[in-house]
CSV table of C-alpha atoms in Angstrom, one decimal:
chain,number,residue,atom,x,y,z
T,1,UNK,CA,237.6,149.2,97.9
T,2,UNK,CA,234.6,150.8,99.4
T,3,UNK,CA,235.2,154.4,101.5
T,4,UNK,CA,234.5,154.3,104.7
T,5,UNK,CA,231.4,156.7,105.5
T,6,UNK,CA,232.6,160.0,107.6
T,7,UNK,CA,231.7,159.4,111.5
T,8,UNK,CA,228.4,161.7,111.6
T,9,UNK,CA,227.9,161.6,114.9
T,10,UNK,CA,231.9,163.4,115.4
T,11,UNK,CA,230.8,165.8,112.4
T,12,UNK,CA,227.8,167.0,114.4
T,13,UNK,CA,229.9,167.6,117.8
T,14,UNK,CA,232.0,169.8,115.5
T,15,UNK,CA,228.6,171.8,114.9
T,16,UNK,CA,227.8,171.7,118.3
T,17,UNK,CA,230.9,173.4,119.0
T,18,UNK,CA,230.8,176.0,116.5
T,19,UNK,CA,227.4,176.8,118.0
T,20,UNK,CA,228.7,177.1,121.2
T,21,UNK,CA,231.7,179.4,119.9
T,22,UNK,CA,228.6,181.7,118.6
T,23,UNK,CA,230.1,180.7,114.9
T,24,UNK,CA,226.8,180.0,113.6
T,25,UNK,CA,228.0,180.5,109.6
T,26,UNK,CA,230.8,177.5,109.9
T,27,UNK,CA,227.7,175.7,111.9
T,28,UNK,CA,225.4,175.8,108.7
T,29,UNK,CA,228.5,174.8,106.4
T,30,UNK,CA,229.7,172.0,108.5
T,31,UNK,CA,225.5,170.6,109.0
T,32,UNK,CA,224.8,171.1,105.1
T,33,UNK,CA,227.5,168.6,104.3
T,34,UNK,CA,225.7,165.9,106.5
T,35,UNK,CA,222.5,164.0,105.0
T,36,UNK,CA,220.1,164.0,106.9
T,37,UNK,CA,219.4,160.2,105.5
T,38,UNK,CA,222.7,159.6,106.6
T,39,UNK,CA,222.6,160.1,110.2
T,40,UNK,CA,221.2,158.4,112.8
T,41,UNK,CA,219.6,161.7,114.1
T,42,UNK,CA,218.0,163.4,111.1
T,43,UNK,CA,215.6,165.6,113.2
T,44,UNK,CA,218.0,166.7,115.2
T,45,UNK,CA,220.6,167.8,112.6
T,46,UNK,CA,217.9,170.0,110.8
T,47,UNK,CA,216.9,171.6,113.9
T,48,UNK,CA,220.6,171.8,114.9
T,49,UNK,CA,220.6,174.0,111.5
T,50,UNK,CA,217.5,175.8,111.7
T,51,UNK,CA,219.0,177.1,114.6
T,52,UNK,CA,222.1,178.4,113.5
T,53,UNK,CA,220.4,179.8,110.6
T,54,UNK,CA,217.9,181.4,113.1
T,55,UNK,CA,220.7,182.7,115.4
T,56,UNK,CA,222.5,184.4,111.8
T,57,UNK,CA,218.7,186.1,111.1
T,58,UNK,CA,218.0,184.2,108.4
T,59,UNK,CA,215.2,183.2,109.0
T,60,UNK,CA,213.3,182.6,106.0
T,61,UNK,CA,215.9,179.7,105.7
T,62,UNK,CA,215.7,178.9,109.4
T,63,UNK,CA,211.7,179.0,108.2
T,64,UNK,CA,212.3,176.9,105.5
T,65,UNK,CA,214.5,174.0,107.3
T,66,UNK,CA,211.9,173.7,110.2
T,67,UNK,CA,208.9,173.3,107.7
T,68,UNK,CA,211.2,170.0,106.5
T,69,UNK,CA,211.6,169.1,110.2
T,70,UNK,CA,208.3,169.4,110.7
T,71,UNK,CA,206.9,167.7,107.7
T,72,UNK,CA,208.8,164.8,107.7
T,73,UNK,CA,209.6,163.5,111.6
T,74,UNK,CA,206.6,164.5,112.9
T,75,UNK,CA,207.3,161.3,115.7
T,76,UNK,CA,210.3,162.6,116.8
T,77,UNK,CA,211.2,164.6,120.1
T,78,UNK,CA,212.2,167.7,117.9
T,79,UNK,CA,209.2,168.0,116.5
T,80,UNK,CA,207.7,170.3,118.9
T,81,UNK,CA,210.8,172.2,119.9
T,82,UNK,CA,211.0,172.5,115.5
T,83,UNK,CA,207.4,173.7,116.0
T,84,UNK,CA,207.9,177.1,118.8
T,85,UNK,CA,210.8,178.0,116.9
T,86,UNK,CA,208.9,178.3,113.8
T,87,UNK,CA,206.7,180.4,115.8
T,88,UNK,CA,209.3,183.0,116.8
T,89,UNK,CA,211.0,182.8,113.3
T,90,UNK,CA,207.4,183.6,111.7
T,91,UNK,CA,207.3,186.7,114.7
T,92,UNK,CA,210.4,188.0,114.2
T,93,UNK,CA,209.2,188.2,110.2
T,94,UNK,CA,206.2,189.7,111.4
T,95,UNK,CA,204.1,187.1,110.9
T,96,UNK,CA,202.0,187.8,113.4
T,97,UNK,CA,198.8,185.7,112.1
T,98,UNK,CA,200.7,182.3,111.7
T,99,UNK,CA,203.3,183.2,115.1
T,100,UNK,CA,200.1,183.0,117.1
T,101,UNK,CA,198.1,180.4,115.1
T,102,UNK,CA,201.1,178.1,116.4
T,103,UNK,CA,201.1,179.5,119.6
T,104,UNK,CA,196.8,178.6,119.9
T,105,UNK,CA,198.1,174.8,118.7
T,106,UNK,CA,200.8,174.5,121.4
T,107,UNK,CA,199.6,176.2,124.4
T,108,UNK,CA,196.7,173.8,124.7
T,109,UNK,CA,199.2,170.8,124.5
T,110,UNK,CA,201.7,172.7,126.9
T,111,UNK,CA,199.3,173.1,129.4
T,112,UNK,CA,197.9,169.7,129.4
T,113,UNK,CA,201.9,168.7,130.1
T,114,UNK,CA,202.3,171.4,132.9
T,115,UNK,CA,205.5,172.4,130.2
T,116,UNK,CA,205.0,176.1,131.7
T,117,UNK,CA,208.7,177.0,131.2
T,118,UNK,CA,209.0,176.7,127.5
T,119,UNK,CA,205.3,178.3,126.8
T,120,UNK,CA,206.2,181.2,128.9
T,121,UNK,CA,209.6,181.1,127.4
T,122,UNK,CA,207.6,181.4,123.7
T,123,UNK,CA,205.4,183.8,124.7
T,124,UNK,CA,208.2,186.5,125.8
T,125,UNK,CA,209.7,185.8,122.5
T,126,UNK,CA,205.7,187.0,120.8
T,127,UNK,CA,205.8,189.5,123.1
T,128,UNK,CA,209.1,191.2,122.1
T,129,UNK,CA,208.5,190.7,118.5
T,130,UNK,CA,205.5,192.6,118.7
T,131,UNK,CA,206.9,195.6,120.3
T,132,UNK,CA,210.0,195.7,117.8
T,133,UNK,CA,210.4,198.4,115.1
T,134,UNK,CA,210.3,196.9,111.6
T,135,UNK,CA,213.4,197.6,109.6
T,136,UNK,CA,213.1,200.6,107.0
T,137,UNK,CA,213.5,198.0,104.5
T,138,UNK,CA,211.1,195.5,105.5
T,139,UNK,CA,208.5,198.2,103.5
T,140,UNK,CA,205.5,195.2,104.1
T,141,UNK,CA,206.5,194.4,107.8
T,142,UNK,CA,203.1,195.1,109.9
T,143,UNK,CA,204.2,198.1,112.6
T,144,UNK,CA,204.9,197.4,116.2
T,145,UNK,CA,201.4,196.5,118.2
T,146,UNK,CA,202.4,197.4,121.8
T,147,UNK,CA,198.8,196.4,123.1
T,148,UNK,CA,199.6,192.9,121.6
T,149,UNK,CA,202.8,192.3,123.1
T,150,UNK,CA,201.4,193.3,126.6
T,151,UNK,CA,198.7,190.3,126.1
T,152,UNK,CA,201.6,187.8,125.7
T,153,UNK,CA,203.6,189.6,128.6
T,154,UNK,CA,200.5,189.0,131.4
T,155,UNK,CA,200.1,185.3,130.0
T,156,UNK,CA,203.8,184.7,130.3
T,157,UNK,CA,203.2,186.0,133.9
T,158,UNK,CA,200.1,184.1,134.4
T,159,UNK,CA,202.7,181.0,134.0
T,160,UNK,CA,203.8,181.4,137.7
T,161,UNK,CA,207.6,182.2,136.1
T,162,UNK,CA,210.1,182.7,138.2
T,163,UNK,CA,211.8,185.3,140.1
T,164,UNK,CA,214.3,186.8,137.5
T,165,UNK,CA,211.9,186.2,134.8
T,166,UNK,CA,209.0,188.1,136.4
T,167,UNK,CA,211.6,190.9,136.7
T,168,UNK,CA,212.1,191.4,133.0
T,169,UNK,CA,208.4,190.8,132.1
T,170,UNK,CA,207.4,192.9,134.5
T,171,UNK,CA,209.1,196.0,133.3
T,172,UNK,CA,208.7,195.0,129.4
T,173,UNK,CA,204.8,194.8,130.7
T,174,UNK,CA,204.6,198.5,131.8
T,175,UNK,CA,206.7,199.5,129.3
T,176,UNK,CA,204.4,198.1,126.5
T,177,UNK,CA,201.6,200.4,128.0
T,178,UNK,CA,203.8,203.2,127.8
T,179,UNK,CA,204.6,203.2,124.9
T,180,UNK,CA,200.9,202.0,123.7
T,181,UNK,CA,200.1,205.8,125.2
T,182,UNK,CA,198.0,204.4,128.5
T,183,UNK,CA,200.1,206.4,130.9
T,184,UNK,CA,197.6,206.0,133.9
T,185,UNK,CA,197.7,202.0,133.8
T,186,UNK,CA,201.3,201.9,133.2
T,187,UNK,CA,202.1,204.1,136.6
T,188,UNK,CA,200.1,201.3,138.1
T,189,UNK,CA,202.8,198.8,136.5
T,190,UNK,CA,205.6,200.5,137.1
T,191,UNK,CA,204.0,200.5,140.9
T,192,UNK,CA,203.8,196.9,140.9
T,193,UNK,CA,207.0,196.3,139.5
T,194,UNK,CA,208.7,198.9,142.3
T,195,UNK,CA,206.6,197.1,145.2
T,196,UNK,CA,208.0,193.5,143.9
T,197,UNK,CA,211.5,194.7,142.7
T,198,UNK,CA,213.1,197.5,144.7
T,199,UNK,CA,214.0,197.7,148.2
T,200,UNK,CA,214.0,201.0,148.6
T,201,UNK,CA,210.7,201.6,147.2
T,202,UNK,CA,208.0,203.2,150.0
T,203,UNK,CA,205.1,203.0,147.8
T,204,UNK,CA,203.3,205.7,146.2
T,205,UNK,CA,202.5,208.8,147.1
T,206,UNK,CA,199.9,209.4,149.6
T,207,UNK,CA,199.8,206.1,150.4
T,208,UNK,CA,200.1,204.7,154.3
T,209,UNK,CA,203.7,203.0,153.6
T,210,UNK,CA,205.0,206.4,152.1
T,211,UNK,CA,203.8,208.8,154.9
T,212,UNK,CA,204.9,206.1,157.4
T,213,UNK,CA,208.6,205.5,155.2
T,214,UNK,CA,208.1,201.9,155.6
T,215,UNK,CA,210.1,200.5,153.1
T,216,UNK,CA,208.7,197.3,151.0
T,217,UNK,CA,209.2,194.0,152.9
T,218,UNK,CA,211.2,192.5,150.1
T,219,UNK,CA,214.4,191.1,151.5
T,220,UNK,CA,215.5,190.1,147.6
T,221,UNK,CA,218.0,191.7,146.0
T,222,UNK,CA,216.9,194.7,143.8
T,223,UNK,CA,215.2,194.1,140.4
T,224,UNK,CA,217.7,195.1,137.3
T,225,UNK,CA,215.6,197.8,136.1
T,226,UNK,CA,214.6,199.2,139.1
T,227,UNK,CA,216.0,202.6,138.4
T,228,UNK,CA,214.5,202.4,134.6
T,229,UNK,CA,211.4,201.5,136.3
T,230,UNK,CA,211.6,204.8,138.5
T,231,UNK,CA,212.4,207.0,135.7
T,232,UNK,CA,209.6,205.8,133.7
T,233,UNK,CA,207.1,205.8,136.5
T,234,UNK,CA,208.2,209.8,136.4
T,235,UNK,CA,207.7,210.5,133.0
T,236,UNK,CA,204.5,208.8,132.8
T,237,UNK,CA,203.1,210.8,135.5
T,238,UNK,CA,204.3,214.3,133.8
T,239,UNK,CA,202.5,212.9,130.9
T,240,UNK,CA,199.3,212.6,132.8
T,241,UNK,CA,200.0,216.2,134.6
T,242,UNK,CA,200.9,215.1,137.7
T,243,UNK,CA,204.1,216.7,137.9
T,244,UNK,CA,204.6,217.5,141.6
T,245,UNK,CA,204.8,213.5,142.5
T,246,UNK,CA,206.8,213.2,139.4
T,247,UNK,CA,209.4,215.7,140.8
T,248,UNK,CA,209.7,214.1,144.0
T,249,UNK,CA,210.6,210.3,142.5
T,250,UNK,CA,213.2,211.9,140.5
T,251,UNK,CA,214.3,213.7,143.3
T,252,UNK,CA,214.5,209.6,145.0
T,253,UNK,CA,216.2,208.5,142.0
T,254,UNK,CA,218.7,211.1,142.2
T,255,UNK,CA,219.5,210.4,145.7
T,256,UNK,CA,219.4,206.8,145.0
T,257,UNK,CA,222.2,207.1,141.9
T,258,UNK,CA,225.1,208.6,144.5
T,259,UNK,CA,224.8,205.5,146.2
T,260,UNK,CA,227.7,203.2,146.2
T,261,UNK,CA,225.9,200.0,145.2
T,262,UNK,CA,225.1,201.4,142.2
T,263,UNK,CA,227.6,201.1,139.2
T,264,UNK,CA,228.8,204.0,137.7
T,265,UNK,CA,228.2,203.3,134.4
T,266,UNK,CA,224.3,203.1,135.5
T,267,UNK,CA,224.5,206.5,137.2
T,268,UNK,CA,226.2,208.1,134.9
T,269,UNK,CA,223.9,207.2,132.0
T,270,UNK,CA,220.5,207.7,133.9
T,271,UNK,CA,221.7,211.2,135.7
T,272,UNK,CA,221.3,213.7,133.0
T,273,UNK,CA,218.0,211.8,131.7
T,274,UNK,CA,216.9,212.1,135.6
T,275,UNK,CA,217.9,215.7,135.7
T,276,UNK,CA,216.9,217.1,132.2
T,277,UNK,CA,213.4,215.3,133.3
T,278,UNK,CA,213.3,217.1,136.6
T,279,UNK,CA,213.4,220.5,134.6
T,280,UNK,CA,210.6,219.1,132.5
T,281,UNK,CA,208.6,218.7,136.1
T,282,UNK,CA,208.5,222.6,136.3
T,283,UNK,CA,206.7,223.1,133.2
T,284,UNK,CA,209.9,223.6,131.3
T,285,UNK,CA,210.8,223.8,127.7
């Protein structure tokens, strides 16, 4: 008598919730016993895949798996979806050329669809895979390209994100510059980022708001690097010889870490970085 076929559609909840458990490897085992032929959702069960691959950093297979996905069921609603994350698979293998030759393809159609979300949401991805160190062993892997990964930050921005998404990009904005060695534009970031994100913040120094205390008219609550952002914002201007206004925003942030809204975990890993750069204000080592 024939076997009754194995219910797919119960074999793929079981990935599902494997994925959800974060057990990614018993995911891939459980989806590369289902043909795709065999189930009434092929596209989806390869992408299902391609994503726990992805999520284990495998991603020449993740690569691999989407390339059938997107070869074969180019029709179906995956296909797309299949499409960006072979974008950020290619990225975070630092290939840059074909990340972005995918991101040129999509953005137009994104943008026709008013889809800003999930472009923005690819872009942040570009951008953080150009601003992170290649592994010692990777010995081909191109090196980190911080002016790059600022591009993909302001278009990401340009996206009209919201609130706790412009906090993040933001900070990784200024950051980018930093470390790209343009001190001078990215105290005008961290600025921004201070006017937008932290209550406290007065504005800079010199300026009408600071000689008047008026803090920023933000009735939000406080950006999650907001401290970061001050710290930074001081040892960018040291770097640029302006130590004196330096000194006096980590004087602020010092004051501002004894405050009880701040967790002491925070305080206690930003106060000696505050303090040692507060010596480093005086012209010291």
């Amino acid at each position: 008598p024939a076997f009754a076929q194995p219910d797919t559609d119960q074999t793929i909840s079981h990935a599902e919730t494997a994925m959800r458990k974060a057990e990614f490897q018993p995911a891939v085992q459980i989806l590369k016993n289902i043909p795709p032929e065999n189930t009434e959702r092929p596209a989806y069960t390869i992408y299902l895949k391609a994503r726990a691959l992805f999520l284990l950093e495998d991603y020449k297979s993740a690569e691999d798996t989407l390339q059938k996905l997107i070869r074969n069921y180019a029709d179906s609603q995956w296909y797309h979806k299949a499409r960006f994350l072979k974008g950020i698979v290619l990225a975070r293998q630092r290939k840059f050329k074909e990340a972005e030759a995918i991101y040129e393809d999509e953005v137009r159609r994104l943008l026709s669809a008013e889809r800003k979300e999930e472009i923005a949401d690819f872009l942040i991805k570009l951008g953080d895979a150009f601003r992170e160190e290649p592994k010692r062993s990777d010995l081909n892997a191109s090196g980190t390209n911080y002016k790059k990964a600022y591009h993909f930050y302001t278009k990401a921005l340009e996206l009209a994100v919201g609130r706790n998404v412009r906090d993040d990009v933001l900070y990784k904005r200024a950051r980018s510059l930093q470390q790209a060695g343009d001190q001078h534009q990215a105290i005008k970031e961290y600025r921004q980022y201070l006017k937008e994100f932290d209550p406290a913040w007065t504005g800079h120094l010199g300026s009408s708001s600071r000689r008047a205390t008026r803090k920023t008219k933000n009735p939000d609550t406080p950006g999650k690097h907001r401290l970061h952002a001050r710290y930074r914002l001081a040892e960018a201007q040291i770097k640029t010889g302006q130590k004196s206004f330096a000194r006096i925003h980590l004087e602020d942030l010092l004051t501002i870490l004894k405050e009880k809204e701040i967790s002491e975990k925070e305080a206690e890993e930003l106060r000696p970085k505050a303090r040692w750069l507060l010596v480093r204000s005086y012209g010291f080592p």
